[in-house]
Coordinates of C-alpha atoms and ligand atoms in Angstrom, one line a residue:
Chain L
M41 CA 13.0 -21.2 -115.3
K42 CA 10.7 -23.3 -112.8
D43 CA 12.9 -23.1 -109.9
A44 CA 13.2 -19.4 -109.7
V45 CA 9.7 -18.9 -109.4
V46 CA 8.8 -17.8 -105.7
R47 CA 6.0 -20.2 -104.4
A48 CA 4.2 -20.5 -101.2
P49 CA 5.6 -23.7 -99.6
L50 CA 3.3 -26.7 -99.6
K51 CA 2.5 -27.4 -95.9
A52 CA 2.2 -30.7 -94.3
I53 CA -0.4 -31.1 -91.4
N54 CA 1.0 -30.8 -88.0
W55 CA -1.4 -32.2 -85.4
N56 CA 1.0 -31.3 -82.6
R57 CA 0.3 -27.7 -83.4
M58 CA -3.5 -26.7 -83.3
Q59 CA -5.0 -23.5 -84.3
D60 CA -8.6 -24.7 -83.2
D61 CA -8.7 -27.2 -80.3
K62 CA -12.4 -28.1 -81.8
D63 CA -10.8 -29.7 -84.6
I64 CA -9.0 -32.3 -82.8
E65 CA -11.7 -32.9 -80.3
V66 CA -14.1 -33.5 -83.2
W67 CA -11.5 -35.6 -85.1
N68 CA -11.2 -37.8 -82.0
R69 CA -14.8 -38.4 -81.5
L70 CA -15.4 -39.0 -85.2
T71 CA -12.5 -41.6 -85.5
A72 CA -13.6 -43.3 -82.3
N73 CA -17.1 -43.4 -83.7
F74 CA -16.1 -45.2 -86.9
W75 CA -18.2 -48.2 -87.9
L76 CA -19.2 -50.4 -90.8
P77 CA -22.5 -51.7 -91.6
E78 CA -21.0 -55.5 -91.6
K79 CA -20.7 -54.9 -87.5
V80 CA -24.4 -54.8 -87.2
P81 CA -26.3 -58.1 -87.5
L82 CA -28.9 -57.0 -89.7
S83 CA -30.0 -60.5 -90.7
N84 CA -31.6 -60.6 -87.5
D85 CA -34.3 -58.4 -88.7
V86 CA -35.4 -60.9 -91.5
Q87 CA -38.2 -62.4 -89.5
S88 CA -39.3 -58.9 -88.3
W89 CA -39.2 -57.5 -91.9
A90 CA -41.6 -60.4 -93.0
T91 CA -44.2 -59.2 -90.4
L92 CA -44.4 -55.7 -92.1
R93 CA -47.4 -55.2 -94.5
P94 CA -46.6 -54.6 -98.2
E95 CA -47.1 -51.1 -97.9
E96 CA -45.1 -50.8 -94.5
R97 CA -42.3 -52.2 -96.4
E98 CA -42.4 -50.1 -99.5
L99 CA -42.4 -46.9 -97.2
T100 CA -39.4 -48.2 -95.5
I101 CA -37.5 -48.9 -98.6
R102 CA -38.6 -45.6 -100.1
V103 CA -37.5 -43.7 -97.0
F104 CA -34.2 -45.3 -97.0
T105 CA -33.5 -44.5 -100.7
G106 CA -34.2 -41.0 -99.8
L107 CA -31.8 -41.0 -97.0
T108 CA -29.2 -42.7 -99.5
L109 CA -29.8 -39.7 -101.7
L110 CA -28.7 -37.2 -99.1
D111 CA -25.8 -39.1 -97.9
T112 CA -24.7 -39.5 -101.6
V113 CA -25.1 -35.6 -101.9
Q114 CA -23.0 -34.9 -98.8
N115 CA -20.5 -37.5 -99.6
T116 CA -19.7 -36.3 -103.2
V117 CA -20.4 -32.6 -103.1
G118 CA -21.4 -31.3 -99.6
A119 CA -18.5 -32.0 -97.3
P120 CA -15.9 -31.8 -100.3
S121 CA -17.3 -28.3 -101.3
M122 CA -16.5 -26.7 -97.9
L123 CA -12.7 -27.8 -98.1
P124 CA -11.6 -24.7 -100.0
D125 CA -13.1 -22.6 -97.3
A126 CA -11.4 -24.3 -94.5
Q127 CA -9.6 -22.2 -91.9
T128 CA -7.2 -24.9 -90.7
P129 CA -5.4 -27.8 -92.2
H130 CA -7.1 -29.9 -89.6
E131 CA -10.6 -28.6 -90.6
E132 CA -9.6 -30.1 -94.0
A133 CA -9.0 -33.4 -92.5
V134 CA -12.1 -33.4 -90.4
L135 CA -14.2 -32.6 -93.5
T136 CA -12.7 -35.5 -95.5
N137 CA -13.5 -37.8 -92.6
I138 CA -16.9 -36.4 -93.0
A139 CA -17.1 -37.0 -96.5
F140 CA -16.0 -40.6 -96.1
M141 CA -18.3 -41.4 -93.4
E142 CA -21.3 -40.3 -95.7
A143 CA -20.1 -42.8 -98.2
V144 CA -20.3 -45.3 -95.4
H145 CA -23.9 -44.3 -94.5
A146 CA -25.1 -44.4 -98.2
R147 CA -23.4 -47.8 -98.3
S148 CA -25.2 -49.2 -95.5
Y149 CA -28.6 -48.5 -96.7
S150 CA -27.7 -50.9 -99.5
S151 CA -26.7 -53.5 -96.9
I152 CA -30.2 -53.2 -95.4
F153 CA -31.7 -53.7 -98.9
S154 CA -29.6 -56.7 -99.7
T155 CA -30.2 -58.4 -96.3
L156 CA -34.1 -57.9 -96.2
C157 CA -35.5 -57.0 -99.6
L158 CA -36.0 -58.1 -103.0
T159 CA -33.8 -56.7 -106.0
R160 CA -37.1 -55.9 -107.5
E161 CA -38.6 -53.8 -104.6
V162 CA -35.3 -51.9 -104.3
D163 CA -35.1 -51.1 -107.9
E164 CA -38.5 -49.8 -107.9
A165 CA -37.6 -47.4 -104.8
F166 CA -34.6 -46.1 -106.4
R167 CA -36.5 -45.3 -109.6
W168 CA -39.0 -43.6 -107.2
S169 CA -36.3 -41.6 -105.4
E170 CA -35.4 -40.2 -108.9
E171 CA -39.1 -39.3 -109.7
N172 CA -40.3 -37.9 -106.5
P173 CA -40.7 -34.2 -106.8
H174 CA -40.2 -33.3 -103.3
L175 CA -37.1 -35.5 -102.5
Q176 CA -35.6 -34.0 -106.0
A177 CA -36.5 -30.6 -104.7
K178 CA -34.8 -30.8 -101.3
A179 CA -31.6 -32.3 -102.8
R180 CA -31.6 -29.7 -105.6
T181 CA -32.3 -26.9 -103.0
I182 CA -29.3 -27.9 -101.1
L183 CA -27.2 -28.3 -104.3
A184 CA -27.7 -24.9 -105.5
D185 CA -26.0 -23.7 -102.2
Y186 CA -23.2 -26.0 -102.7
A187 CA -22.4 -25.1 -106.3
P188 CA -18.8 -23.7 -107.3
G189 CA -18.6 -20.0 -106.6
A190 CA -21.4 -20.1 -103.8
D191 CA -21.2 -18.1 -100.8
P192 CA -19.1 -20.2 -98.5
L193 CA -21.0 -19.4 -95.3
K194 CA -24.4 -20.2 -97.2
R195 CA -22.8 -23.5 -98.0
K196 CA -22.3 -24.2 -94.4
I197 CA -26.0 -23.0 -93.6
A198 CA -27.2 -25.7 -96.2
S199 CA -24.8 -28.2 -95.0
V200 CA -26.1 -27.9 -91.3
F201 CA -29.9 -28.2 -92.5
L202 CA -28.9 -31.4 -94.3
E203 CA -27.1 -32.8 -91.6
S204 CA -29.4 -31.9 -88.7
F205 CA -32.9 -31.2 -90.6
L206 CA -33.5 -33.1 -93.8
F207 CA -32.6 -36.3 -92.6
Y208 CA -35.3 -36.7 -89.9
S209 CA -38.5 -37.3 -92.0
G210 CA -36.5 -40.4 -93.0
F211 CA -34.9 -41.2 -89.5
Y212 CA -38.2 -41.0 -87.9
L213 CA -39.5 -44.3 -89.3
P214 CA -36.8 -46.7 -88.1
M215 CA -37.3 -45.1 -84.6
Y216 CA -41.0 -45.7 -85.0
W217 CA -40.5 -49.3 -85.8
S218 CA -38.0 -49.8 -83.0
S219 CA -40.3 -48.5 -80.6
R220 CA -42.7 -51.2 -81.7
A221 CA -39.9 -53.6 -81.4
R222 CA -39.6 -54.2 -85.1
L223 CA -36.3 -53.9 -87.3
T224 CA -34.5 -53.3 -83.9
N225 CA -31.2 -54.2 -85.6
T226 CA -31.7 -51.7 -88.6
A227 CA -32.5 -49.2 -85.8
D228 CA -29.3 -50.0 -84.1
L229 CA -27.5 -49.0 -87.4
I230 CA -29.5 -46.0 -88.0
R231 CA -28.6 -44.6 -84.3
L232 CA -24.9 -45.0 -85.5
I233 CA -25.8 -42.7 -88.2
I234 CA -27.9 -40.4 -86.2
R235 CA -24.8 -40.0 -83.9
D236 CA -22.5 -39.2 -86.8
E237 CA -24.9 -36.6 -88.1
A238 CA -25.1 -35.2 -84.6
V239 CA -21.2 -34.5 -84.8
H240 CA -21.1 -33.3 -88.5
G241 CA -24.1 -30.7 -87.8
Y242 CA -22.4 -29.5 -84.7
Y243 CA -18.9 -29.2 -86.3
I244 CA -20.1 -27.2 -89.4
G245 CA -22.4 -25.1 -87.3
Y246 CA -19.4 -24.3 -85.1
K247 CA -17.1 -23.4 -88.0
Y248 CA -20.0 -21.2 -89.2
Q249 CA -20.4 -19.6 -85.9
R250 CA -16.5 -18.7 -85.8
A251 CA -16.6 -17.5 -89.3
L252 CA -19.5 -15.1 -88.4
E253 CA -17.5 -13.5 -85.8
R254 CA -15.4 -12.2 -88.7
E255 CA -18.2 -10.6 -90.4
G256 CA -19.6 -7.2 -90.0
E257 CA -23.3 -6.6 -88.9
A258 CA -24.8 -6.0 -92.1
R259 CA -23.5 -9.3 -93.5
R260 CA -24.5 -11.2 -90.4
Q261 CA -28.0 -10.0 -90.7
E262 CA -28.0 -10.9 -94.3
L263 CA -26.8 -14.6 -93.5
K264 CA -29.3 -15.0 -90.8
D265 CA -32.2 -13.9 -92.9
H266 CA -31.0 -16.4 -95.5
A267 CA -30.8 -19.0 -93.1
F268 CA -34.4 -18.6 -91.9
A269 CA -35.5 -18.2 -95.4
L270 CA -33.8 -21.6 -96.3
I271 CA -35.3 -23.5 -93.6
F272 CA -38.8 -22.3 -94.3
D273 CA -38.3 -23.2 -97.8
L274 CA -37.2 -26.6 -96.8
Y275 CA -39.7 -26.9 -94.5
D276 CA -42.2 -26.3 -97.1
I277 CA -40.8 -29.3 -99.1
E278 CA -40.4 -31.6 -96.1
Q279 CA -44.1 -31.1 -95.2
K280 CA -45.3 -32.4 -98.4
Y281 CA -42.8 -35.2 -98.6
T282 CA -43.8 -36.3 -95.3
E283 CA -47.6 -36.2 -96.2
E284 CA -47.0 -38.2 -99.3
L285 CA -45.0 -40.7 -97.4
Y286 CA -46.7 -40.9 -94.1
D287 CA -50.4 -40.2 -94.6
G288 CA -51.2 -43.8 -95.4
L289 CA -50.0 -45.1 -91.9
G290 CA -51.5 -42.0 -90.2
L291 CA -48.2 -40.9 -88.9
T292 CA -47.8 -37.5 -90.6
E293 CA -48.7 -35.2 -87.5
D294 CA -46.2 -37.4 -85.5
V295 CA -43.5 -36.8 -88.1
K296 CA -44.1 -33.2 -88.4
A297 CA -43.6 -32.7 -84.6
F298 CA -40.3 -34.4 -85.0
L299 CA -39.4 -32.1 -88.2
H300 CA -40.1 -28.8 -86.0
Y301 CA -38.0 -30.2 -83.0
N302 CA -35.2 -31.0 -85.6
A303 CA -35.4 -27.5 -87.3
N304 CA -35.0 -25.9 -84.1
K305 CA -31.9 -27.9 -83.2
A306 CA -30.5 -27.3 -86.7
L307 CA -30.9 -23.6 -86.0
Q308 CA -29.3 -23.9 -82.6
N309 CA -26.3 -25.5 -84.4
L310 CA -25.9 -22.3 -86.3
G311 CA -26.1 -20.4 -83.1
Y312 CA -29.6 -19.1 -83.8
E313 CA -32.8 -19.2 -81.8
A314 CA -35.7 -21.5 -82.4
L315 CA -38.2 -21.2 -85.1
F316 CA -41.0 -23.6 -83.9
P317 CA -42.9 -22.9 -80.7
P318 CA -42.8 -25.6 -78.0
A319 CA -46.3 -26.8 -78.6
A320 CA -45.4 -27.7 -82.2
C321 CA -42.2 -29.8 -81.0
E322 CA -44.1 -32.1 -78.8
V323 CA -42.4 -35.2 -80.1
N324 CA -43.9 -38.5 -79.3
P325 CA -42.2 -39.7 -76.3
A326 CA -41.7 -43.3 -77.8
I327 CA -39.8 -41.8 -80.3
L328 CA -37.5 -39.6 -78.0
A329 CA -37.0 -43.1 -76.1
A330 CA -35.9 -44.8 -79.4
L331 CA -33.4 -42.1 -80.1
S332 CA -31.8 -42.4 -76.7
P333 CA -32.6 -45.9 -75.2
D334 CA -31.5 -46.4 -71.5
S335 CA -31.0 -42.7 -71.3
E336 CA -33.5 -41.6 -68.5
N337 CA -35.6 -38.7 -68.8
H338 CA -34.4 -36.2 -66.0
D339 CA -36.5 -33.5 -64.4
F340 CA -35.9 -33.8 -60.8
F341 CA -37.4 -30.4 -60.3
S342 CA -40.8 -31.5 -61.5
G343 CA -40.6 -35.1 -60.4
S344 CA -41.4 -36.6 -63.8
G345 CA -38.0 -37.9 -64.4
S346 CA -38.1 -41.6 -64.5
S347 CA -35.0 -42.5 -62.4
Y348 CA -32.9 -40.6 -59.9
V349 CA -29.3 -41.2 -60.3
I350 CA -27.4 -40.3 -57.1
G351 CA -24.6 -43.0 -56.8
K352 CA -25.4 -44.7 -60.2
A353 CA -22.1 -46.3 -61.4
V354 CA -21.0 -44.6 -64.6
A355 CA -17.8 -45.3 -66.7
T356 CA -15.8 -42.4 -65.3
E357 CA -12.1 -43.9 -65.8
D358 CA -10.5 -40.7 -66.3
E359 CA -7.1 -40.0 -64.4
D360 CA -8.0 -36.3 -64.1
W361 CA -10.2 -36.8 -61.3
D362 CA -8.5 -36.3 -57.9
F363 CA -11.4 -37.9 -55.8
Chain Y
M188 CA -32.1 -20.3 -54.3
P189 CA -28.5 -21.8 -54.9
G190 CA -26.1 -19.9 -57.2
L191 CA -25.0 -21.1 -60.7
V192 CA -21.7 -22.1 -61.9
Y193 CA -21.4 -23.4 -65.6
Y194 CA -18.9 -24.5 -68.1
S195 CA -19.6 -23.9 -72.0
S196 CA -17.1 -24.8 -74.7
A197 CA -16.1 -22.3 -77.9
S198 CA -19.6 -23.5 -79.3
G199 CA -21.3 -21.7 -76.6
N200 CA -24.6 -23.8 -76.3
T201 CA -24.5 -23.9 -72.6
A202 CA -23.3 -20.2 -72.3
R203 CA -26.7 -19.4 -74.5
L204 CA -28.8 -21.4 -72.2
V205 CA -27.5 -19.7 -68.9
A206 CA -27.8 -16.2 -70.5
R207 CA -31.5 -16.9 -71.2
L208 CA -32.1 -18.2 -67.8
G209 CA -31.1 -14.5 -66.7
L210 CA -29.6 -15.5 -63.4
P211 CA -26.1 -14.6 -62.3
A212 CA -23.6 -17.3 -62.9
L213 CA -20.0 -18.0 -62.6
R214 CA -18.4 -19.3 -65.8
I215 CA -15.6 -21.9 -65.7
P216 CA -13.0 -20.7 -68.1
I217 CA -12.3 -22.8 -71.3
S218 CA -8.4 -21.8 -71.1
P219 CA -6.3 -23.8 -68.5
E220 CA -4.5 -20.6 -67.6
A221 CA -7.4 -18.6 -66.7
G222 CA -8.4 -18.4 -63.0
M223 CA -11.2 -20.7 -61.6
P224 CA -14.3 -18.9 -60.2
L225 CA -14.8 -19.2 -56.5
P226 CA -18.3 -19.8 -55.5
E227 CA -19.3 -18.1 -52.2
G228 CA -22.2 -20.4 -51.4
P229 CA -24.1 -23.6 -52.7
Y230 CA -24.4 -23.6 -56.3
V231 CA -25.9 -25.7 -59.1
L232 CA -23.3 -26.9 -61.8
I233 CA -24.4 -26.7 -65.4
C234 CA -22.4 -28.3 -68.0
P235 CA -22.2 -30.0 -71.5
T236 CA -21.3 -33.5 -72.4
Y237 CA -18.3 -34.6 -74.4
A238 CA -18.0 -38.3 -74.0
D239 CA -16.1 -40.5 -76.6
G240 CA -17.8 -43.5 -78.1
Q241 CA -17.5 -45.5 -74.7
G242 CA -18.7 -42.7 -72.6
R243 CA -15.2 -42.0 -71.2
G244 CA -14.2 -38.2 -71.1
A245 CA -17.9 -36.9 -70.8
V246 CA -16.9 -34.3 -68.1
A247 CA -14.9 -31.6 -70.0
K248 CA -11.4 -31.2 -68.2
P249 CA -11.9 -27.7 -66.9
V250 CA -15.0 -29.0 -65.0
I251 CA -13.0 -31.7 -63.6
R252 CA -10.4 -29.4 -62.8
F253 CA -12.9 -27.0 -61.0
L254 CA -14.3 -30.0 -59.0
N255 CA -11.1 -31.4 -57.9
D256 CA -10.7 -28.5 -55.2
P257 CA -12.6 -29.8 -52.3
G258 CA -13.6 -26.3 -51.2
R259 CA -15.5 -25.9 -54.5
R260 CA -16.8 -29.4 -54.5
A261 CA -18.3 -29.0 -50.9
L262 CA -20.8 -26.4 -52.3
I263 CA -22.3 -28.2 -55.1
R264 CA -25.9 -29.2 -54.7
G265 CA -26.9 -30.5 -58.0
V266 CA -26.1 -30.7 -61.6
I267 CA -27.9 -29.9 -64.8
A268 CA -26.4 -31.5 -67.8
G269 CA -26.4 -30.4 -71.6
G270 CA -25.9 -32.8 -74.5
N271 CA -27.6 -34.2 -77.5
R272 CA -30.3 -37.1 -77.6
N273 CA -28.8 -38.1 -80.9
F274 CA -25.9 -39.5 -78.7
G275 CA -28.3 -42.2 -77.5
R276 CA -27.5 -43.8 -74.3
L277 CA -24.8 -41.0 -73.6
F278 CA -27.3 -38.2 -73.8
A279 CA -26.1 -35.6 -71.3
S280 CA -24.2 -38.4 -69.6
A281 CA -21.6 -35.7 -68.0
G282 CA -24.7 -35.2 -65.6
E283 CA -24.6 -38.8 -64.5
V284 CA -20.9 -38.9 -64.0
I285 CA -21.0 -35.7 -61.9
A286 CA -24.0 -36.8 -59.8
A287 CA -22.3 -40.2 -59.2
K288 CA -18.8 -38.7 -58.2
C289 CA -20.2 -35.8 -56.1
N290 CA -23.5 -37.6 -54.5
V291 CA -25.7 -34.9 -55.9
P292 CA -28.9 -35.3 -57.9
L293 CA -28.8 -34.9 -61.7
L294 CA -31.5 -32.3 -61.7
Y295 CA -32.2 -31.8 -65.4
K296 CA -31.0 -32.7 -68.8
F297 CA -31.3 -30.3 -71.8
E298 CA -30.3 -30.7 -75.5
L299 CA -27.9 -27.9 -77.1
A300 CA -29.0 -24.5 -75.9
G301 CA -32.2 -25.7 -74.3
T302 CA -35.9 -24.8 -75.4
E303 CA -38.3 -22.4 -73.8
T304 CA -39.7 -25.1 -71.8
D305 CA -36.3 -26.3 -70.5
I306 CA -35.7 -22.5 -69.6
A307 CA -38.9 -22.2 -67.7
R308 CA -38.5 -25.6 -66.0
I309 CA -35.0 -24.9 -64.9
R310 CA -35.8 -21.4 -63.6
E311 CA -38.8 -22.6 -61.5
G312 CA -36.6 -25.6 -60.2
L313 CA -34.0 -23.5 -59.0
A314 CA -36.3 -21.2 -57.4
K315 CA -38.1 -23.8 -55.6
M316 CA -34.8 -25.3 -54.3
G317 CA -34.0 -23.2 -51.6
L318 CA -30.7 -23.4 -49.7
E319 CA -31.0 -26.8 -48.2
T320 CA -29.4 -29.7 -49.9
F321 CA -31.0 -32.4 -51.8
R322 CA -28.5 -34.9 -50.4
G323 CA -30.1 -38.1 -49.6
A324 CA -33.6 -37.1 -50.9
P325 CA -35.8 -39.7 -51.9
C326 CA -36.6 -40.2 -55.5
L327 CA -39.7 -38.2 -56.5
T328 CA -40.1 -40.1 -59.7
P329 CA -42.7 -42.8 -60.3
Ligands
FMN218 C1 -16.8 -34.4 -79.7 C2 -18.3 -34.2 -79.1 C3 -18.7 -35.1 -78.3 C4 -19.9 -34.9 -77.8 N1 -20.5 -36.0 -77.0 C5 -21.8 -36.1 -76.4 C6 -22.2 -37.3 -75.7 O1 -21.6 -38.1 -75.5 N2 -23.6 -36.9 -75.2 C7 -24.1 -35.8 -75.5 O2 -25.6 -35.9 -74.8 N3 -23.8 -34.9 -76.1 C8 -22.5 -35.0 -76.5 N4 -22.0 -33.9 -77.3 C9 -23.0 -32.7 -77.6 C10 -22.7 -31.6 -76.7 O3 -22.8 -31.9 -75.4 C11 -23.7 -30.5 -77.2 O4 -23.5 -29.9 -78.4 C12 -23.4 -29.3 -76.1 O5 -24.6 -28.3 -76.6 C13 -22.2 -28.5 -76.3 O6 -22.1 -27.4 -75.2 P1 -21.2 -26.2 -75.2 O7 -21.6 -25.5 -76.9 O8 -21.9 -25.3 -74.3 O9 -19.9 -26.6 -75.0 C14 -20.7 -34.0 -78.0 C15 -20.3 -32.9 -78.9 C16 -19.0 -33.1 -79.3 C17 -18.6 -31.9 -80.5
FE2_219 FE1 -24.7 -39.2 -93.3
FE2_220 FE1 -23.6 -36.2 -92.0

């Protein structure tokens, strides 16, 4: 008697009844951010690509296959693995948006390849990505925490580290090229990815912090210890990955500063304090400028900011202002 | 030294920065029902950025509501803005919007909950600021 069985009703999502306003805020930002690689004129980089030395090209393709792997993991495993633990139906919707966007990210690296590279070079790099022990180790370390039956909060920790830390050994390179006026259209595309990852890391970290509020002191300590142990493990892998990739160009130390800086930001997304001291996080200003072009440095206090902005016109169309 | 007024959403980054500054500060509430703080003297405003992809809506609604009151607005002496550099040209753009709207300097930008360096710079800067306004002050930057 199927009909006699009492079942919880299946619920349709209602966006006019929010339990957590962050869900709609983040949904709105993510959907407004939506983009596809076809929007970026990658072919304008063909000439620039030709000016790179063979080893620079090989490095760039390898770095992008490494990024593709992480996006693939987050697309097919990471974001979906958080669905069962979602606290609101809107959180589920945001997570599926994140999952889809990871597929766009992964797909866009292939657009770069088909525009700039030879099939042979790309096939070689994908083979490399399957054989590189450090790249495989970082993906496997994260996947272990995504596994079915894994602790849902540890899953979020791993996810924030993927979104806000692990990508950056790769993102460094297009920012570096862009700072030297190379592959600037590719850099534009990467900046779109970086912006998406910022919202992803923020949102998953925010949900983690909400969930922590419901946990007791001992459990909170356990999770914090786990988070710091995990970032140490991942950092260890990232260091080796970075050396292997960037020693040839003499950029390893520069990349490491960028890694420290991003590890601290990932921890902040989880609500934790920094791990690396300021001296270890002095990122090359050219890389910071490539991340946020046209966004001036502001330190009016010490007079080192590069522009002073009283009265500068900014888009403020917003009916809420009264003056 | 001017007082501090800040806004921080449920993710609490700006609140964590302000707590580490260790200075008295009034908080603009998240909920529209809660009462607005009433600063008694000149203050610096600290707030995060929540722009859409085009830069609109960078300043959180509660901050706009706070500044819409001419009495409260008259006392603002500068703004310190939070954000994330990964938002590219919109990094901490709430600070630019408020500086332009209120004709006060954008004193400083920081990311998320700020670094030790940010905390030290902001503390020092505020201490040096005195009570006179920066209104019309020349650009000190090269
Ligand atoms: C939907 C959304 C939009 C954002 N937009 C921007 C932005 O345009 N520029 C920026 O610098 N930061 C932006 N951020 C980052 C926040 O300003 C940053 O995480 C800040 O630390 C949040 O402060 P709070 O936790 O005190 O609210 C955005 C964050 C979210 C969730
Ligand atoms: Fe991604
Ligand atoms: Fe992501």
